[in-house]
mmCIF file of N, CA and C in Angstrom:
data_model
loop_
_atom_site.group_PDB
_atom_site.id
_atom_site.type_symbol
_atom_site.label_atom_id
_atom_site.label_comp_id
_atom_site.label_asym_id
_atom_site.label_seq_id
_atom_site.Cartn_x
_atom_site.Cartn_y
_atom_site.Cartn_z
ATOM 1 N N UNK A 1 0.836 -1.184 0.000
ATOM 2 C CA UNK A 1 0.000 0.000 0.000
ATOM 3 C C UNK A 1 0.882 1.250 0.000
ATOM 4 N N UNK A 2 0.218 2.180 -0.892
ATOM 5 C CA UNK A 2 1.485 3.913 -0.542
ATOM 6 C C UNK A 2 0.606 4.421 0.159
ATOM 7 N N UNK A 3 1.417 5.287 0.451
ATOM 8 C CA UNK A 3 1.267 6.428 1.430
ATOM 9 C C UNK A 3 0.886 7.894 0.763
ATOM 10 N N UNK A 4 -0.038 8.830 1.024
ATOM 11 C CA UNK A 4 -0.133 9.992 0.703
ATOM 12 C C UNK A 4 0.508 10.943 2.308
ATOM 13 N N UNK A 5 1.447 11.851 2.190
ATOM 14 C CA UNK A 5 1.602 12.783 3.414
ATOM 15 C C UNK A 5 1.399 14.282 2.997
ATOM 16 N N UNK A 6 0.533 14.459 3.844
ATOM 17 C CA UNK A 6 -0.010 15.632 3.053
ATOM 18 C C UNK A 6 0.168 16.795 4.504
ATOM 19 N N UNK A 7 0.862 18.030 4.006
ATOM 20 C CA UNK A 7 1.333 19.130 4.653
ATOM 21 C C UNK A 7 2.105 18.470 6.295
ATOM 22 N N UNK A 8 1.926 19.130 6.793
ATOM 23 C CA UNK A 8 2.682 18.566 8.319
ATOM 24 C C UNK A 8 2.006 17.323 8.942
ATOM 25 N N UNK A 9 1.037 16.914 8.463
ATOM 26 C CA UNK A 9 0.285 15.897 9.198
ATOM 27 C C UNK A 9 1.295 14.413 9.040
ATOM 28 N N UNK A 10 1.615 13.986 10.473
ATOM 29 C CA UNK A 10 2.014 12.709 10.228
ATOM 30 C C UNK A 10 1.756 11.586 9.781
ATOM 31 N N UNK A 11 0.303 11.473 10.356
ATOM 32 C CA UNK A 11 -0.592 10.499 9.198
ATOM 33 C C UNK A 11 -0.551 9.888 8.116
ATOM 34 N N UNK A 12 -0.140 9.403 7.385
ATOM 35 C CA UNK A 12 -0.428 9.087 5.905
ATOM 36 C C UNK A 12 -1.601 8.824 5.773
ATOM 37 N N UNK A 13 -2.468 9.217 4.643
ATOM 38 C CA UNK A 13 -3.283 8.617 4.145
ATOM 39 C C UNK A 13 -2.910 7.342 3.116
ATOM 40 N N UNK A 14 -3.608 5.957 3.510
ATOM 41 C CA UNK A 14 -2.816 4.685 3.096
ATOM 42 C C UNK A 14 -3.563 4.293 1.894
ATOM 43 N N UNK A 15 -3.458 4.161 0.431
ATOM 44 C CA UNK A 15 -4.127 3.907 -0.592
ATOM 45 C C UNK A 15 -3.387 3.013 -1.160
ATOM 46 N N UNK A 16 -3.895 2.140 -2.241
ATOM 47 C CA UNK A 16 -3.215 1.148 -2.996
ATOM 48 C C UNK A 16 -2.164 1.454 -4.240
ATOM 49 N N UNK A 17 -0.919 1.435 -4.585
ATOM 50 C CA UNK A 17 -0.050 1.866 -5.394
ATOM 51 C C UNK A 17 -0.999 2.595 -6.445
ATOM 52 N N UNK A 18 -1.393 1.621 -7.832
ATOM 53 C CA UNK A 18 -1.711 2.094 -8.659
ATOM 54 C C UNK A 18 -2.671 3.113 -8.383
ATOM 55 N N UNK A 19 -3.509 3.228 -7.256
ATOM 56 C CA UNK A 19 -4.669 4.384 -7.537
ATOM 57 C C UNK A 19 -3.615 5.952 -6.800
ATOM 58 N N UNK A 20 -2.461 5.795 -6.207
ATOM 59 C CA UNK A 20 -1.774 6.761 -5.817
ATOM 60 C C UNK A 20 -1.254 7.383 -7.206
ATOM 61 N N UNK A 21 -0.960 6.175 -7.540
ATOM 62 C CA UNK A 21 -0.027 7.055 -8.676
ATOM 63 C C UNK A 21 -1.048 7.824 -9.839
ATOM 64 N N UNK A 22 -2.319 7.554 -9.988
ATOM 65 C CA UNK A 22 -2.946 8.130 -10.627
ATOM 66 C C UNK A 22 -3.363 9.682 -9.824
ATOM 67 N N UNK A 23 -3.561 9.753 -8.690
ATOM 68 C CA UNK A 23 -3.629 10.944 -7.985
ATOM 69 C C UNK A 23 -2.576 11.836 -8.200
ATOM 70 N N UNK A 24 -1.035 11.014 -7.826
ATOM 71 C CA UNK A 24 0.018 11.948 -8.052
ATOM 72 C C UNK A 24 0.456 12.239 -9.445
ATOM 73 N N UNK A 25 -0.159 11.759 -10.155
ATOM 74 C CA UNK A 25 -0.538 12.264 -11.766
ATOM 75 C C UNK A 25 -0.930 13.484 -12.009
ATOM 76 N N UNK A 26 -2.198 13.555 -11.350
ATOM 77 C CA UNK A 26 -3.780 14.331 -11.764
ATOM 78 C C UNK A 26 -2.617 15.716 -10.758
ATOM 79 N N UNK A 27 -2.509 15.379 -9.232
ATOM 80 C CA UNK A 27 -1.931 16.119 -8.897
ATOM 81 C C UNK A 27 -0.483 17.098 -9.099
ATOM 82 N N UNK A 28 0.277 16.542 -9.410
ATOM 83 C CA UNK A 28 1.801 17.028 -10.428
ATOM 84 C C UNK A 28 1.247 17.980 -11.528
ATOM 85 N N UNK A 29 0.212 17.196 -12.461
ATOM 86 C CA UNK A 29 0.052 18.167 -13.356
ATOM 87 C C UNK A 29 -0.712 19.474 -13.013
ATOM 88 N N UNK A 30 -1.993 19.150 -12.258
ATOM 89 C CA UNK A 30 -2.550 20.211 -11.482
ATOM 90 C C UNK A 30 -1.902 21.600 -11.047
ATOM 91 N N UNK A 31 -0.871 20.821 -10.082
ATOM 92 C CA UNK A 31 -0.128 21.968 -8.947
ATOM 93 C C UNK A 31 0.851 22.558 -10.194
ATOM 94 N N UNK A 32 1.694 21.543 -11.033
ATOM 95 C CA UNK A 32 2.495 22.937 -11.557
ATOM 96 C C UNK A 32 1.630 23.637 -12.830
ATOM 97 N N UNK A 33 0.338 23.972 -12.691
ATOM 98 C CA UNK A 33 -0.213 24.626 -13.968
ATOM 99 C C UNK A 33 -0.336 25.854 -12.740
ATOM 100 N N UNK A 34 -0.946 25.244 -11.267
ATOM 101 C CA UNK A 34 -0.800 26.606 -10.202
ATOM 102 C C UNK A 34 -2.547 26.176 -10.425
ATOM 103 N N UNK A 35 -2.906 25.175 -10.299
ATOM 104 C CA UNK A 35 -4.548 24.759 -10.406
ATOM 105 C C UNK A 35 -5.047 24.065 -9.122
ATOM 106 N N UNK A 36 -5.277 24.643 -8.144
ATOM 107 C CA UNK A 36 -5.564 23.721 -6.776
ATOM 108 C C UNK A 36 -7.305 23.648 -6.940
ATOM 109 N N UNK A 37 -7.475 21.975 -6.160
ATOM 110 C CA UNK A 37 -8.241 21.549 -6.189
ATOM 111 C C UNK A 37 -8.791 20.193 -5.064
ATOM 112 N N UNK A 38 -10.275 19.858 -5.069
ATOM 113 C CA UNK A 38 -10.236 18.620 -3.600
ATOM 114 C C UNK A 38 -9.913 17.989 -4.035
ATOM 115 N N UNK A 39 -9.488 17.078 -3.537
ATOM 116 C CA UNK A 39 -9.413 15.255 -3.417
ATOM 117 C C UNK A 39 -10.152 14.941 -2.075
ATOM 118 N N UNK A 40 -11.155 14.040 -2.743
ATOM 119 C CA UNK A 40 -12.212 13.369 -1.455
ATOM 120 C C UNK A 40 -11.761 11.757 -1.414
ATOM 121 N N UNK A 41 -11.741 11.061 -1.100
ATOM 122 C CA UNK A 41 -11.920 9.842 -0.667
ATOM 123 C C UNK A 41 -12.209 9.174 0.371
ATOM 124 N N UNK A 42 -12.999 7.878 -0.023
ATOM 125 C CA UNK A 42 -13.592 7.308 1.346
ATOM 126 C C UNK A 42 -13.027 5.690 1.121
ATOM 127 N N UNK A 43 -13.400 4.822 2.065
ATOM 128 C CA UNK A 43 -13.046 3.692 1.807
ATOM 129 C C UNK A 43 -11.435 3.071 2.167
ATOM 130 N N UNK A 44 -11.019 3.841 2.538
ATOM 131 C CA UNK A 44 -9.129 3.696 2.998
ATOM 132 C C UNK A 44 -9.592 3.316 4.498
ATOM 133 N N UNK A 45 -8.462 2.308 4.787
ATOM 134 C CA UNK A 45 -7.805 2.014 6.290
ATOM 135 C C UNK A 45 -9.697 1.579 6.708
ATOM 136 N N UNK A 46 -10.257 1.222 6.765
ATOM 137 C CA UNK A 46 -11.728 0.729 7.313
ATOM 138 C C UNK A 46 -12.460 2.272 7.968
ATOM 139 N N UNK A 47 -12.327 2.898 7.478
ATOM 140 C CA UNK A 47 -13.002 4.700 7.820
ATOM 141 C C UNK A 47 -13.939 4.553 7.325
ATOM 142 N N UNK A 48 -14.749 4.637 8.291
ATOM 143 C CA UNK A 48 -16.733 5.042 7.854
ATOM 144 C C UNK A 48 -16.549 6.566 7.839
ATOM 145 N N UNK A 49 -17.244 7.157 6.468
ATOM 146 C CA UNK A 49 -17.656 8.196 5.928
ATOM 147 C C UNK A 49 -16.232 8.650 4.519
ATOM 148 N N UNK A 50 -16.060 9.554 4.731
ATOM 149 C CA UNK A 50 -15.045 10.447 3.865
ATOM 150 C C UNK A 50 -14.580 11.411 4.267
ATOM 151 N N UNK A 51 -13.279 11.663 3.343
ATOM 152 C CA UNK A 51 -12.308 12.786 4.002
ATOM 153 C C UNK A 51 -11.865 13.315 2.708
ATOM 154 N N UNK A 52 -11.623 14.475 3.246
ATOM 155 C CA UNK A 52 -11.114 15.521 2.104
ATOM 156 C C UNK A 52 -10.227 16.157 2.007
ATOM 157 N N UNK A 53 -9.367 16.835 1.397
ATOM 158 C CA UNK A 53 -8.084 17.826 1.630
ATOM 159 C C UNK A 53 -7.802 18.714 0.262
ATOM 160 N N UNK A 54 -7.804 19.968 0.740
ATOM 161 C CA UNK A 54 -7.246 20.678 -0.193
ATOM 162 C C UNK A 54 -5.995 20.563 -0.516
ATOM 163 N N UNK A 55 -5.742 20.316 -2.017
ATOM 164 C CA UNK A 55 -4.555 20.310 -2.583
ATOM 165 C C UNK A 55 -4.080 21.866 -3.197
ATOM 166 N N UNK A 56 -3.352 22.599 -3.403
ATOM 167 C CA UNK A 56 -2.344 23.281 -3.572
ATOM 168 C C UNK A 56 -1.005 23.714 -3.729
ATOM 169 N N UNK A 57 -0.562 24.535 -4.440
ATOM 170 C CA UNK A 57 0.787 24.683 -4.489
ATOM 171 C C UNK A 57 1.522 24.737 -3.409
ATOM 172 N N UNK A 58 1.314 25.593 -2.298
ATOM 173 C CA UNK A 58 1.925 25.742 -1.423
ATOM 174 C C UNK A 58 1.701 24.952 0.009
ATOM 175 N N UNK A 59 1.073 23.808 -0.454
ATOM 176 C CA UNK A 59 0.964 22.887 1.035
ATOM 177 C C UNK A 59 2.045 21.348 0.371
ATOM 178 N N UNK A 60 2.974 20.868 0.863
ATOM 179 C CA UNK A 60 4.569 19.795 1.128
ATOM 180 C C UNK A 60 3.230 18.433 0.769
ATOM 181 N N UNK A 61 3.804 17.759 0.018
ATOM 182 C CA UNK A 61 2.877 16.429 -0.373
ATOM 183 C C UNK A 61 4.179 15.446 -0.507
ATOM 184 N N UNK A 62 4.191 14.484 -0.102
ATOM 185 C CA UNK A 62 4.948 13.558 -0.065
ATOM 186 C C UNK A 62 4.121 11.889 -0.455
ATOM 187 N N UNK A 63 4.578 11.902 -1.623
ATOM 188 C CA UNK A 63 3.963 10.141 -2.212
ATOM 189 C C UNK A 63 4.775 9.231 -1.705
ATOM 190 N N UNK A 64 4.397 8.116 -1.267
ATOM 191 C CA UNK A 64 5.100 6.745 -1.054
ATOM 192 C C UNK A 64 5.032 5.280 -1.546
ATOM 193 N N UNK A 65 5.491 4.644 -2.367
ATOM 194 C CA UNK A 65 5.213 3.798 -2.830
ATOM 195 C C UNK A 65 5.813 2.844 -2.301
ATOM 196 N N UNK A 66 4.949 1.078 -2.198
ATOM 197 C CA UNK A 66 5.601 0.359 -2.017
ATOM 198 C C UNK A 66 6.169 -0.651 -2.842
ATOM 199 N N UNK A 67 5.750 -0.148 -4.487
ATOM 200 C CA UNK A 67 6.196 -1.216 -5.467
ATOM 201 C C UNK A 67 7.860 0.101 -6.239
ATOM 202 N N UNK A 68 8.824 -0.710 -6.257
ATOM 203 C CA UNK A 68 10.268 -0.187 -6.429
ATOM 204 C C UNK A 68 9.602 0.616 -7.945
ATOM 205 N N UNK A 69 8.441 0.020 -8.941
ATOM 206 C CA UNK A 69 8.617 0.546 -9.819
ATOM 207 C C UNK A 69 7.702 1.639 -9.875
ATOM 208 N N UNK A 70 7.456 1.969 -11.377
ATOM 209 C CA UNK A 70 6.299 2.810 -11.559
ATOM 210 C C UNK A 70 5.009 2.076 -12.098
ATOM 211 N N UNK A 71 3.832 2.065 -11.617
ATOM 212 C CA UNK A 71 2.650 1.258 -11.808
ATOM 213 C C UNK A 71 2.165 1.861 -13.269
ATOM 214 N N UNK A 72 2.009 0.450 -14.099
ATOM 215 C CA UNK A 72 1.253 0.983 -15.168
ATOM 216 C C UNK A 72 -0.529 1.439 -15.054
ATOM 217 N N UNK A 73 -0.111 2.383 -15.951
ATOM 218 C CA UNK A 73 -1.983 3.227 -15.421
ATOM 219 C C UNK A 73 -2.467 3.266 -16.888
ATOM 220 N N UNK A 74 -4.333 3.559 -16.375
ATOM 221 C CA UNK A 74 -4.685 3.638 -18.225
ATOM 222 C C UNK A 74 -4.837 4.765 -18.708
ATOM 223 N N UNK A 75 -4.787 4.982 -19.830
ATOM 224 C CA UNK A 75 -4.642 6.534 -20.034
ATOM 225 C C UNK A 75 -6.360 6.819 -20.139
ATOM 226 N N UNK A 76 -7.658 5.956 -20.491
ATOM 227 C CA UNK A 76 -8.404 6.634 -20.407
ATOM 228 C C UNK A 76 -8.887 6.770 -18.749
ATOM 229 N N UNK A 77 -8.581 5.920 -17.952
ATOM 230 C CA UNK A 77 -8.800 5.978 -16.443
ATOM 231 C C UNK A 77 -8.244 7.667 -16.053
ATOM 232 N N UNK A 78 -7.297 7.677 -16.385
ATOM 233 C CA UNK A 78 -6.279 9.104 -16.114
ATOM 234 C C UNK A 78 -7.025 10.562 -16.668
ATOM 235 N N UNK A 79 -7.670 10.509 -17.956
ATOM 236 C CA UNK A 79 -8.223 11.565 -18.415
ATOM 237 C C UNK A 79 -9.911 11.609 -17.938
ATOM 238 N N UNK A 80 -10.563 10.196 -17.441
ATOM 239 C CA UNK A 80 -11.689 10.492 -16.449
ATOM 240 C C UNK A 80 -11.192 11.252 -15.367
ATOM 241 N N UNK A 81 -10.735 10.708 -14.086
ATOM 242 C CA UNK A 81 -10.162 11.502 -13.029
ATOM 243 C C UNK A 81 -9.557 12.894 -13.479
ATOM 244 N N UNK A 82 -9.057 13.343 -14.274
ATOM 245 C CA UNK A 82 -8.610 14.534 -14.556
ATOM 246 C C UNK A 82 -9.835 15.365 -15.026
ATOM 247 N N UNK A 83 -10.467 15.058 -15.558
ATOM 248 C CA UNK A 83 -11.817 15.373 -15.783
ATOM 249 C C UNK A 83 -12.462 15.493 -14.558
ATOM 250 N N UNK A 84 -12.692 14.985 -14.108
ATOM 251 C CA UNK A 84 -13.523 15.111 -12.607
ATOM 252 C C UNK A 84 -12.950 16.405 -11.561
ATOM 253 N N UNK A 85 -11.507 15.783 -11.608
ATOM 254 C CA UNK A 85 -11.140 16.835 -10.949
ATOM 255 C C UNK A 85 -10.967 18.313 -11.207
ATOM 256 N N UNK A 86 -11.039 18.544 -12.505
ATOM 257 C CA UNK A 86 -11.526 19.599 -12.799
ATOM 258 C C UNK A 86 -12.861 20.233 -12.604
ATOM 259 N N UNK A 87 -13.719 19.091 -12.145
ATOM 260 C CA UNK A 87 -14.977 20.188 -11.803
ATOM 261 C C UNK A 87 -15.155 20.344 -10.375
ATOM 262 N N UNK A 88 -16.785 21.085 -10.200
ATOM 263 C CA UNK A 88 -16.853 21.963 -8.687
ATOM 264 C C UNK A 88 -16.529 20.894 -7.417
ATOM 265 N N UNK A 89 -16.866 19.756 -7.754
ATOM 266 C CA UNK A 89 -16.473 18.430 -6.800
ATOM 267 C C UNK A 89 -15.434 17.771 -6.545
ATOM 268 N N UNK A 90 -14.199 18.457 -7.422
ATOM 269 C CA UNK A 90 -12.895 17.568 -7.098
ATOM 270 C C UNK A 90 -12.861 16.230 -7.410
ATOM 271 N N UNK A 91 -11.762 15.934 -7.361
ATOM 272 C CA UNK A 91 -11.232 14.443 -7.541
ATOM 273 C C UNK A 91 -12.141 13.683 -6.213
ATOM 274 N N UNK A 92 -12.801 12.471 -6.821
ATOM 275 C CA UNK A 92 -13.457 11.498 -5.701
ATOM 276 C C UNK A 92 -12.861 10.179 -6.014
ATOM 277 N N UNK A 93 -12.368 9.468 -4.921
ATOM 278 C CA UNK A 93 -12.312 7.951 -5.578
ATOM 279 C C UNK A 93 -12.565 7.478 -4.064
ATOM 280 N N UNK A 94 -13.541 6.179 -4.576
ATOM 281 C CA UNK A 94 -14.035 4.933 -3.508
ATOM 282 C C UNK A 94 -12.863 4.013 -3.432
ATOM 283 N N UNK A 95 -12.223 3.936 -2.514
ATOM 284 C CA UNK A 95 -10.927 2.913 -2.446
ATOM 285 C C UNK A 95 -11.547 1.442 -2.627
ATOM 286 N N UNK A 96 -12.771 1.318 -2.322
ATOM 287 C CA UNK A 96 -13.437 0.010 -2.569
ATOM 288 C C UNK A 96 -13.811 -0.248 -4.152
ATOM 289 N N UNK A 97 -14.184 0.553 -4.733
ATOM 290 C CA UNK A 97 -14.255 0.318 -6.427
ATOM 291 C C UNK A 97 -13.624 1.122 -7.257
ATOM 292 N N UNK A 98 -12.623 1.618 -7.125
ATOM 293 C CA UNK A 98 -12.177 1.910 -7.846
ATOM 294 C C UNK A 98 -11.521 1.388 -9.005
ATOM 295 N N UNK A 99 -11.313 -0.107 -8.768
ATOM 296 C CA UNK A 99 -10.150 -0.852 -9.780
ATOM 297 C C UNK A 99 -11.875 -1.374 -10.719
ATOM 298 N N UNK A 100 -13.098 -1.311 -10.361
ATOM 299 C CA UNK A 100 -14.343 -1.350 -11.468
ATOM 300 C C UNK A 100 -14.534 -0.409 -12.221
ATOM 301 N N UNK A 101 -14.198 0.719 -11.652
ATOM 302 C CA UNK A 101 -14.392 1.988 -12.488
ATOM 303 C C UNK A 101 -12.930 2.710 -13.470
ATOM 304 N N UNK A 102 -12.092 2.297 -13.075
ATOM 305 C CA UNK A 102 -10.774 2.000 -13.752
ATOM 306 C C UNK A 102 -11.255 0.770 -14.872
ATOM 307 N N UNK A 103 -11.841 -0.178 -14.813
ATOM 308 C CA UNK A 103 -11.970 -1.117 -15.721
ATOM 309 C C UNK A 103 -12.992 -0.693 -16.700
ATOM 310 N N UNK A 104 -13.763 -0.148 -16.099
ATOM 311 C CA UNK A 104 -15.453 0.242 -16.924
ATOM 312 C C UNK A 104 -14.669 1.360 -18.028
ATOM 313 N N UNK A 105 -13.998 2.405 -17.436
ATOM 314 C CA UNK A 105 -12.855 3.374 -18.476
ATOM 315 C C UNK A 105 -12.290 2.898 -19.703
ATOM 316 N N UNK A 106 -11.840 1.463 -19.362
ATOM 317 C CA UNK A 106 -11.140 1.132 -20.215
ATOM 318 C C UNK A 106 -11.805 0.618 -21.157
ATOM 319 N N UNK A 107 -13.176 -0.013 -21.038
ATOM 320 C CA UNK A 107 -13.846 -0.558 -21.927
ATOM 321 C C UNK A 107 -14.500 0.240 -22.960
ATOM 322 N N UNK A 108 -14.283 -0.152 -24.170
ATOM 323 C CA UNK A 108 -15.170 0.620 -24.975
ATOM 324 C C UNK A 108 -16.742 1.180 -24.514
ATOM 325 N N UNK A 109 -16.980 2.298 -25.219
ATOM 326 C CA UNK A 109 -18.549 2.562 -24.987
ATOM 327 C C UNK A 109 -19.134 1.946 -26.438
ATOM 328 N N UNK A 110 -20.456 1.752 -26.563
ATOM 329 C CA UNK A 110 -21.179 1.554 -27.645
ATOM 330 C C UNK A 110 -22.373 2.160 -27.668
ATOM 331 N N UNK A 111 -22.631 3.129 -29.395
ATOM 332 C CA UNK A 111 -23.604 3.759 -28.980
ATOM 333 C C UNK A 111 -24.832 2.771 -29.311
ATOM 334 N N UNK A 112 -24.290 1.825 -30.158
ATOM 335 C CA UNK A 112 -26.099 0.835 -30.411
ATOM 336 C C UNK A 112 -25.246 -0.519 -29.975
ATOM 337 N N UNK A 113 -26.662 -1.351 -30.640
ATOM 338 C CA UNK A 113 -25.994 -2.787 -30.984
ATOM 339 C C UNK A 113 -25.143 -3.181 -31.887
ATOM 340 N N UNK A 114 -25.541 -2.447 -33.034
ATOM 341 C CA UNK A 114 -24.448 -2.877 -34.398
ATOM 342 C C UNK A 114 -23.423 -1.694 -34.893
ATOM 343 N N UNK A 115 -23.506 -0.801 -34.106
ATOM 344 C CA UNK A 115 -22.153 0.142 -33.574
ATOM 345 C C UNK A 115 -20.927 -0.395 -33.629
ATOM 346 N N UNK A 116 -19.490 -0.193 -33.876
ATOM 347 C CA UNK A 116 -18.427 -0.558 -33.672
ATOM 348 C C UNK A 116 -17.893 0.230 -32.666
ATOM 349 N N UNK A 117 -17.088 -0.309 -31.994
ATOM 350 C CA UNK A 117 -16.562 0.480 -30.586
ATOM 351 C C UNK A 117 -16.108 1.402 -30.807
ATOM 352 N N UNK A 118 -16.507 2.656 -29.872
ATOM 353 C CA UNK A 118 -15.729 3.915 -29.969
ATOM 354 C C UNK A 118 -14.202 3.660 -29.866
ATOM 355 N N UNK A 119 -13.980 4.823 -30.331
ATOM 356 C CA UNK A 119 -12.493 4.958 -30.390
ATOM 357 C C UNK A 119 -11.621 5.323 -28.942
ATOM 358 N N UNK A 120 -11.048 4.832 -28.396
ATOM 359 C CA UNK A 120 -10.729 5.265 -27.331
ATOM 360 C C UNK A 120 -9.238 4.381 -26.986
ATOM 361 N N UNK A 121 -8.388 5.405 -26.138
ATOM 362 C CA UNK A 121 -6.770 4.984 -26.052
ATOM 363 C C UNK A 121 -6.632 4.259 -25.158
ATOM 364 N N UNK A 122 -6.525 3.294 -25.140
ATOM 365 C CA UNK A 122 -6.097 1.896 -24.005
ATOM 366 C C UNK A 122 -4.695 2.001 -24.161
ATOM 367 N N UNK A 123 -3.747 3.142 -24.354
ATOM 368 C CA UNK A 123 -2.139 3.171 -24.189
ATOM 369 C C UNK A 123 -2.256 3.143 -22.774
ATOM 370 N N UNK A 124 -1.210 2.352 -22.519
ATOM 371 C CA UNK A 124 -1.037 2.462 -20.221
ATOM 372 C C UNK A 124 0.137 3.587 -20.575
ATOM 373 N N UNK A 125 -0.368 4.115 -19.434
ATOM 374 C CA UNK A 125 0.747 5.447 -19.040
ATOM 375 C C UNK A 125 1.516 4.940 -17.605
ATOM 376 N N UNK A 126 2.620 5.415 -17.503
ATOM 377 C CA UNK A 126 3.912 4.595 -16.638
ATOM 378 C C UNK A 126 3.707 6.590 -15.814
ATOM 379 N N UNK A 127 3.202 5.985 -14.287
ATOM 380 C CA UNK A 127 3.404 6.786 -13.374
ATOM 381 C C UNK A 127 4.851 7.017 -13.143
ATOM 382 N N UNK A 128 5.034 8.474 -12.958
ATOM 383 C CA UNK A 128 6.735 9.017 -13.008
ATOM 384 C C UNK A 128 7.019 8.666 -11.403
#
């Protein structure tokens, strides 16, 4: 599991590699455009309800990973969440489904039955 450390708090918030590294994605690119925004999540460490934190330039974020490498991510999973987090609600992810809704991303949409699958980039993107 990584670790999120966010401003002076000792705490980590404890999330599963790959869904960190998609945060510290959304987030990296965020903070150096100078774009602060929430991140909500619920479902970490057995916590009934949700928690939130403002992200910003000027609050110390420290990622932790426990896999030596970089987790492959999907690129359309990456441009949902970036999407999201661009609106009035911030970034949300359920630590409990998230790896369904990461999967549902990846799957084509169809607009009928005899439709051919939309077009959409299943390239994995390699968290830095």
């Amino acid at each position: 599991m990584a670790k999120l450390y966010y401003g002076s708090d000792t705490a980590p918030v404890t999330l599963p590699d790959r869904l960190l590294g998609y945060i510290k994605v959304i987030t990296a690119t965020k903070l150096r455009r100078g774009e602060s925004f929430t991140l909500t999540w619920s479902g970490a460490d057995d916590e009934t309800g949700r928690s939130t934190i403002w992200l910003q330039p000027s609050i110390p974020l420290r990622f932790v990973f426990d896999s030596p490498e970089p987790e492959q991510l999907s690129g359309d999973y990456l441009r949902a969440l970036a999407d999201q987090s661009n609106s009035a609600t911030g970034l949300n992810v359920d630590v409990r489904t998230w790896e369904a809704a990461e999967e549902a991303a990846r799957t084509p949409a169809r607009t009928s039955a005899s439709a051919s699958p939309a077009r959409t980039s299943t390239r994995p993107v390699r968290a830095a």
